[in-house]
Amino acid sequence: MKTAFAVLACALSVAAQDAVLHEASSADTQQGAPHGIGIIDVNQDGRPDVVIAQIRPAGVNIFLNDGKGNVKGDYNKMLGTRMGPNFGMAARADADAFLDFIQLDNNSGKLTVYKGSKGKLSDGQETDLGVGWPISAFPCDLNGDRQTDFVIAGWPDPVVDKTPGRLKVLLGPTLKESISLDIPECGAAAAGDVNGDKKPDVLTTDQKEGVLMVFAGDGRGQLSRTPARIPLDPADKGLKPKGILVADLTGDKILDIALCCEERQFVRILKGDGKGGFTTHLDIALATKAKFVFTGDFNGDKHADLAIGACIVAAGAQWSVTIHLGDGQGAYAKNCEFNGKGNFHFYSAAVGDMDGDKKDDLAVAVINEDEGSGSVRRYLSRK
């Protein structure tokens, strides 16, 4: 369903400003396909480094920032031995001052936390998940104790233990299970107070039915077992919504949602009403399947901008990353585009200040066509 805003977004993109990001030198992962990325100052030298989860060989690879615009991985000091690390991100998993790296493994069904400390990441601490094939982990505080909890989403595992797709809450610091809900075809999950009661709610999608699901939180780590179900398009169940972003995207201080609708090749922004309801605001059309959407302030105007990744997984396929600048009122104009051969996933990007200019930059983990190697692509803000 298109809207007047969608037409406006397309019109604005024609007259894009000068590119707000430029591509820095990339770093080759050599052996290993990257399947997740985080921005962390690992060695505490004031220069943010890049950490990726990769397969073939499996592990966590640290790319150190040399202060000269380059990052370089140390392949002899990779952390972890799991065979299928299919997700990775930076998060604050405990109460100390250091960022940690979170990894999900779809072979073992485990969550691993590599804790940050002064100068290094620690060996991983593992937690069994029981969610089928875990696809996303969202850090938040669901019970108000100022400890990091995790919302885990998983797909069905038809091979090993026949586990159905599940949404699960793990409460920190011990990561004890609080609630587990069966969802046959769960998309990625996120959290935020979308109904105005000052208690975080959990949001995910039913990919089979093309429905947004909102689970109201009680502020004590529990969720309503019967979610509000919001059809994305009653006439079209084939949107395949997977990647999700919860943020104020229209400038009214109310949380909105952006969804990557893979099969229809667009990102849909849903405007929140602050009471748990959402309506379609605009669609941002893409050339291929929408994979990821992240928000950041890439031009320093204090308005939310969007970084969107799109690709298909096929021989000779192209990927693209586009930057869409927000005006603070809900309109987005395409500003610049980067592309290449290969593919990535909905967890393959991270936003942060990598060059110290107090503007957001973008890092993307790209898998090469051979599916056994890849690269870290960095897009830095203009000075």
Coordinates of C-alpha atoms in Angstrom, one line a residue:
M1 CA 0.0 0.0 0.0
K2 CA 1.6 3.2 -1.2
T3 CA 1.0 6.6 0.4
A4 CA 1.5 10.3 -0.4
F5 CA 4.6 10.1 1.7
A6 CA 6.1 7.3 -0.4
V7 CA 5.7 9.5 -3.5
L8 CA 7.3 12.4 -1.6
A9 CA 10.2 10.2 -0.6
C10 CA 10.8 9.2 -4.2
A11 CA 10.6 12.8 -5.4
L12 CA 13.1 14.0 -2.8
S13 CA 15.6 11.3 -3.6
V14 CA 16.0 12.5 -7.2
A15 CA 17.5 15.8 -5.9
A16 CA 19.9 14.2 -3.4
Q17 CA 22.5 16.3 -1.7
D18 CA 26.2 15.7 -1.8
A19 CA 27.0 12.3 -0.3
V20 CA 27.1 12.5 3.5
L21 CA 29.2 9.3 3.7
H22 CA 32.3 8.2 1.9
E23 CA 33.8 4.7 1.6
A24 CA 37.0 4.1 3.6
S25 CA 39.4 1.3 2.9
S26 CA 37.8 -2.1 3.4
A27 CA 39.3 -5.0 5.3
D28 CA 39.4 -8.5 3.9
T29 CA 38.2 -11.3 6.2
Q30 CA 40.4 -13.7 4.2
Q31 CA 39.1 -17.0 5.3
G32 CA 35.7 -16.7 6.9
A33 CA 32.3 -15.3 5.9
P34 CA 31.1 -12.5 8.2
H35 CA 27.7 -13.1 9.8
G36 CA 27.3 -10.2 12.3
I37 CA 29.2 -7.0 13.2
G38 CA 29.7 -4.6 16.1
I39 CA 31.7 -1.4 16.8
I40 CA 33.7 -1.7 20.0
D41 CA 36.9 0.0 21.3
V42 CA 38.4 -3.4 22.2
N43 CA 41.9 -2.2 23.2
Q44 CA 40.7 1.0 24.9
D45 CA 42.9 3.3 22.8
G46 CA 40.1 5.7 22.0
R47 CA 39.7 4.4 18.5
P48 CA 36.6 2.2 17.8
D49 CA 37.4 -1.2 16.4
V50 CA 35.2 -3.6 14.4
V51 CA 34.3 -7.0 15.7
I52 CA 32.6 -9.7 13.5
A53 CA 31.2 -13.1 14.0
Q54 CA 32.2 -15.4 11.1
I55 CA 31.9 -18.9 9.8
R56 CA 34.4 -21.1 7.8
P57 CA 36.4 -20.8 10.0
A58 CA 34.0 -20.0 12.8
G59 CA 34.8 -17.5 15.5
V60 CA 34.9 -13.8 16.5
N61 CA 37.4 -11.7 14.5
I62 CA 38.7 -8.4 15.9
F63 CA 39.7 -5.7 13.4
L64 CA 41.8 -3.1 15.2
N65 CA 41.7 0.6 14.1
D66 CA 45.2 1.8 13.4
G67 CA 44.3 5.5 13.7
K68 CA 45.2 6.1 10.0
G69 CA 41.9 5.2 8.5
N70 CA 42.5 1.4 8.3
V71 CA 41.4 -1.6 10.2
K72 CA 43.1 -5.0 10.2
G73 CA 42.0 -8.3 11.6
D74 CA 44.2 -10.7 13.6
Y75 CA 43.2 -14.1 12.3
N76 CA 45.5 -15.9 14.8
K77 CA 43.6 -14.6 17.8
M78 CA 40.0 -15.4 16.9
L79 CA 37.7 -16.1 19.8
G80 CA 35.2 -19.0 19.9
T81 CA 35.0 -22.4 18.2
R82 CA 31.3 -22.7 17.4
M83 CA 30.4 -24.0 13.9
G84 CA 27.5 -21.7 13.0
P85 CA 27.8 -18.2 14.4
N86 CA 24.9 -16.6 12.4
F87 CA 24.5 -13.4 14.4
G88 CA 26.7 -10.9 16.2
M89 CA 26.4 -7.4 17.7
A90 CA 27.9 -5.1 20.2
A91 CA 25.9 -4.7 23.4
R92 CA 26.3 -3.8 27.1
A93 CA 25.7 -7.2 28.7
D94 CA 26.7 -6.2 32.2
A95 CA 27.0 -3.1 34.5
D96 CA 30.6 -2.3 33.8
A97 CA 31.9 0.5 31.5
F98 CA 32.8 -1.8 28.6
L99 CA 30.9 -2.9 25.6
D100 CA 30.6 -6.6 25.0
F101 CA 30.1 -8.7 21.9
I102 CA 27.0 -11.0 21.6
Q103 CA 27.0 -14.0 19.3
L104 CA 24.2 -16.5 18.4
D105 CA 25.0 -20.0 17.0
N106 CA 22.4 -21.8 15.0
N107 CA 24.2 -25.2 15.2
S108 CA 24.4 -25.3 19.0
G109 CA 21.4 -23.1 19.8
K110 CA 23.5 -21.0 22.2
L111 CA 24.0 -17.4 23.0
T112 CA 27.7 -16.5 23.8
V113 CA 28.7 -13.2 25.5
Y114 CA 32.3 -12.1 25.0
K115 CA 32.8 -9.6 27.7
G116 CA 34.7 -6.4 27.2
S117 CA 37.5 -5.4 29.6
K118 CA 40.4 -3.1 29.5
G119 CA 42.3 -4.1 26.3
K120 CA 40.5 -7.3 25.2
L121 CA 37.4 -9.4 24.9
S122 CA 37.1 -12.3 27.2
D123 CA 36.5 -15.9 26.3
G124 CA 32.8 -16.5 25.7
Q125 CA 30.2 -17.3 28.3
E126 CA 27.5 -19.6 26.8
T127 CA 23.7 -19.9 27.5
D128 CA 21.5 -22.6 26.0
L129 CA 18.5 -20.9 24.3
G130 CA 16.0 -23.6 23.2
V131 CA 14.5 -21.4 20.5
G132 CA 15.2 -23.5 17.4
W133 CA 17.6 -21.7 15.2
P134 CA 18.3 -18.3 16.9
I135 CA 18.2 -15.4 14.5
S136 CA 18.3 -12.3 16.7
A137 CA 19.0 -11.0 20.2
F138 CA 17.8 -7.6 21.4
P139 CA 19.3 -6.1 24.6
C140 CA 17.0 -4.1 26.8
D141 CA 15.9 -3.8 30.5
L142 CA 12.5 -5.4 30.7
N143 CA 12.1 -5.5 34.5
G144 CA 13.6 -2.2 35.6
D145 CA 16.6 -3.5 37.5
R146 CA 19.1 -1.8 35.3
Q147 CA 20.5 -5.1 34.2
T148 CA 20.6 -6.1 30.5
D149 CA 18.0 -8.6 29.5
F150 CA 17.7 -10.2 26.1
V151 CA 14.8 -10.8 23.8
I152 CA 15.7 -13.8 21.6
A153 CA 13.9 -14.8 18.4
G154 CA 14.3 -18.2 16.7
W155 CA 13.2 -20.0 13.6
P156 CA 11.9 -23.6 13.7
D157 CA 14.6 -26.3 13.8
P158 CA 13.2 -29.1 11.5
V159 CA 16.4 -31.2 11.7
V160 CA 17.9 -31.6 15.2
D161 CA 15.2 -31.3 17.9
K162 CA 12.1 -30.3 16.0
T163 CA 11.9 -27.1 18.1
P164 CA 9.2 -24.7 16.9
G165 CA 10.0 -21.0 16.2
R166 CA 10.1 -19.1 19.5
L167 CA 10.3 -15.8 21.2
K168 CA 12.0 -15.9 24.5
V169 CA 13.0 -13.4 27.3
L170 CA 16.2 -13.9 29.3
L171 CA 16.6 -11.8 32.4
G172 CA 20.1 -10.5 33.3
P173 CA 22.6 -10.8 34.8
T174 CA 22.1 -14.6 35.0
L175 CA 20.1 -14.8 31.8
K176 CA 17.3 -16.8 33.4
E177 CA 14.3 -17.5 31.2
S178 CA 11.3 -15.3 32.0
I179 CA 8.9 -16.3 29.3
S180 CA 8.9 -18.4 26.1
L181 CA 6.3 -18.1 23.4
D182 CA 5.9 -20.4 20.3
I183 CA 5.7 -18.4 17.0
P184 CA 5.9 -20.7 13.9
E185 CA 7.7 -18.2 11.7
C186 CA 9.1 -15.4 13.9
G187 CA 10.9 -12.4 12.5
A188 CA 13.6 -10.5 14.3
A189 CA 12.6 -8.9 17.6
A190 CA 13.0 -5.5 19.2
A191 CA 11.7 -3.7 22.3
G192 CA 10.5 -0.3 23.4
D193 CA 7.6 1.4 25.1
V194 CA 5.1 1.7 22.3
N195 CA 1.9 1.9 24.4
G196 CA 2.8 4.8 26.6
D197 CA 2.8 3.1 30.0
K198 CA 6.5 3.6 30.6
K199 CA 7.1 -0.2 30.4
P200 CA 9.1 -1.8 27.5
D201 CA 7.0 -3.8 25.1
V202 CA 8.4 -6.5 22.7
L203 CA 7.7 -6.4 19.0
T204 CA 8.3 -9.0 16.3
T205 CA 6.5 -10.3 13.1
D206 CA 4.7 -13.3 11.9
Q207 CA 6.4 -13.8 8.6
K208 CA 3.9 -16.3 7.3
E209 CA 0.9 -14.0 7.8
G210 CA 2.6 -10.7 7.3
V211 CA 1.6 -9.4 10.7
L212 CA 3.3 -7.1 13.3
M213 CA 2.9 -8.5 16.8
V214 CA 3.1 -6.3 19.9
F215 CA 3.6 -8.1 23.2
A216 CA 2.8 -5.6 26.1
G217 CA 5.4 -5.7 28.9
D218 CA 4.4 -5.6 32.6
G219 CA 7.7 -3.9 33.7
R220 CA 8.7 -7.1 35.7
G221 CA 10.1 -9.1 32.8
Q222 CA 6.8 -10.7 31.7
L223 CA 4.9 -10.2 28.4
S224 CA 1.3 -10.6 27.5
R225 CA 0.8 -14.0 26.0
T226 CA -1.8 -12.7 23.6
P227 CA -0.2 -10.0 21.4
A228 CA -1.9 -7.3 19.5
R229 CA -1.8 -8.4 15.8
I230 CA -1.5 -5.6 13.2
P231 CA -1.8 -6.8 9.6
L232 CA 0.7 -5.0 7.4
D233 CA -1.5 -5.3 4.4
P234 CA -4.7 -7.2 4.6
A235 CA -4.7 -7.9 0.9
D236 CA -1.1 -9.2 0.8
K237 CA 0.3 -11.7 3.3
G238 CA 3.5 -12.2 1.3
L239 CA 5.5 -9.2 2.5
K240 CA 7.9 -11.5 4.5
P241 CA 8.8 -8.9 7.2
K242 CA 12.0 -9.9 9.0
G243 CA 14.4 -7.1 10.0
I244 CA 12.9 -4.6 12.5
L245 CA 13.8 -1.2 13.8
V246 CA 12.0 0.6 16.7
A247 CA 12.8 4.4 16.9
D248 CA 11.2 7.8 16.7
L249 CA 11.2 8.2 12.9
T250 CA 8.7 11.0 12.5
G251 CA 10.0 13.5 15.1
D252 CA 7.0 13.5 17.5
K253 CA 8.9 11.7 20.4
I254 CA 6.7 8.6 19.9
L255 CA 8.2 5.3 18.8
D256 CA 7.7 4.2 15.2
I257 CA 8.7 1.0 13.4
A258 CA 10.6 0.3 10.2
L259 CA 10.3 -3.2 8.7
C260 CA 12.3 -4.9 6.0
C261 CA 9.7 -6.5 3.8
E262 CA 11.9 -8.9 1.8
E263 CA 9.6 -10.3 -0.8
R264 CA 8.1 -6.9 -1.8
Q265 CA 11.4 -5.1 -1.9
F266 CA 10.8 -2.2 0.3
V267 CA 11.2 -0.9 3.9
R268 CA 7.8 0.1 5.4
I269 CA 7.7 2.7 8.1
L270 CA 4.8 2.4 10.5
K271 CA 3.9 5.5 12.5
G272 CA 3.1 4.8 16.2
D273 CA 0.2 6.5 18.0
G274 CA 1.8 6.1 21.5
K275 CA -1.0 3.8 22.5
G276 CA 0.3 0.6 20.9
G277 CA -1.3 1.2 17.5
F278 CA 0.5 1.6 14.1
T279 CA -0.5 2.8 10.7
T280 CA 1.5 2.8 7.4
H281 CA 3.4 6.0 7.0
L282 CA 5.5 5.4 3.9
D283 CA 7.3 2.7 1.9
I284 CA 10.9 3.1 0.7
A285 CA 11.2 1.1 -2.5
L286 CA 14.4 -0.8 -3.2
A287 CA 15.9 -2.6 -6.2
T288 CA 16.2 -6.0 -4.4
K289 CA 15.2 -7.6 -1.2
A290 CA 15.3 -5.5 1.9
K291 CA 17.7 -7.0 4.4
F292 CA 18.5 -4.4 7.1
V293 CA 17.5 -1.0 8.3
F294 CA 19.4 1.0 10.9
T295 CA 19.0 4.6 12.2
G296 CA 21.8 7.1 12.8
D297 CA 22.5 10.8 12.4
F298 CA 24.9 10.8 9.4
N299 CA 24.9 14.5 8.6
G300 CA 24.9 15.9 12.1
D301 CA 21.5 17.7 12.0
K302 CA 20.1 15.8 15.0
H303 CA 17.4 14.2 12.8
A304 CA 17.1 10.4 12.4
D305 CA 18.5 9.1 9.1
L306 CA 18.2 5.6 7.7
A307 CA 20.8 3.1 6.4
I308 CA 19.1 0.4 4.3
G309 CA 20.7 -2.7 2.9
A310 CA 19.3 -4.8 0.1
C311 CA 20.4 -7.9 -1.8
I312 CA 19.5 -11.3 -2.9
V313 CA 21.5 -14.5 -2.2
A314 CA 22.3 -15.8 -5.7
A315 CA 25.2 -16.3 -8.0
G316 CA 26.5 -13.0 -9.4
A317 CA 24.1 -11.1 -7.1
Q318 CA 24.7 -7.4 -6.2
W319 CA 24.2 -5.8 -2.8
S320 CA 23.4 -2.2 -2.1
V321 CA 23.5 0.1 0.9
T322 CA 21.5 3.4 0.6
I323 CA 21.5 6.4 3.0
H324 CA 18.2 8.2 3.4
L325 CA 18.3 11.6 5.2
G326 CA 15.4 12.5 7.5
D327 CA 13.9 16.0 7.8
G328 CA 12.8 15.4 11.4
Q329 CA 9.1 15.2 10.4
G330 CA 9.0 11.8 8.8
A331 CA 10.1 12.4 5.2
Y332 CA 13.3 10.7 3.9
A333 CA 15.4 11.6 0.9
K334 CA 17.9 9.2 -0.7
N335 CA 21.3 10.8 -0.4
C336 CA 23.9 8.2 -1.6
E337 CA 24.4 4.6 -2.5
F338 CA 27.1 2.0 -2.2
N339 CA 27.1 -1.4 -3.9
G340 CA 29.1 -4.5 -4.8
K341 CA 29.0 -8.2 -5.5
G342 CA 28.0 -10.6 -2.7
N343 CA 25.3 -10.6 0.0
F344 CA 24.6 -9.9 3.7
H345 CA 21.9 -10.4 6.3
F346 CA 19.6 -8.3 8.5
Y347 CA 22.2 -8.2 11.3
S348 CA 25.1 -7.3 9.0
A349 CA 25.5 -3.6 9.8
A350 CA 26.4 -1.4 12.8
V351 CA 26.2 2.3 13.4
G352 CA 28.7 4.3 15.5
D353 CA 31.4 7.0 15.4
M354 CA 34.4 5.3 14.0
D355 CA 36.6 8.4 13.2
G356 CA 36.0 10.6 16.3
D357 CA 34.1 13.5 14.6
K358 CA 31.0 12.9 16.7
K359 CA 28.9 11.9 13.6
D360 CA 27.6 8.5 13.0
D361 CA 29.4 6.2 10.6
L362 CA 28.3 2.8 9.2
A363 CA 30.1 -0.5 9.1
V364 CA 28.8 -3.4 6.9
A365 CA 29.9 -7.1 6.9
V366 CA 29.7 -8.3 3.3
I367 CA 29.9 -12.0 2.3
N368 CA 31.7 -12.6 -1.0
E369 CA 30.3 -14.6 -3.8
D370 CA 32.2 -17.7 -2.8
E371 CA 30.3 -17.7 0.6
G372 CA 33.6 -18.5 2.3
S373 CA 35.2 -15.1 2.6
G374 CA 34.1 -11.5 2.9
S375 CA 35.0 -8.0 3.9
V376 CA 34.3 -5.2 6.4
R377 CA 33.0 -2.1 4.6
R378 CA 33.2 1.2 6.4
Y379 CA 31.3 4.3 5.4
L380 CA 32.5 7.4 7.2
S381 CA 30.9 10.8 7.6
R382 CA 32.2 13.8 5.7
K383 CA 34.3 16.3 7.7

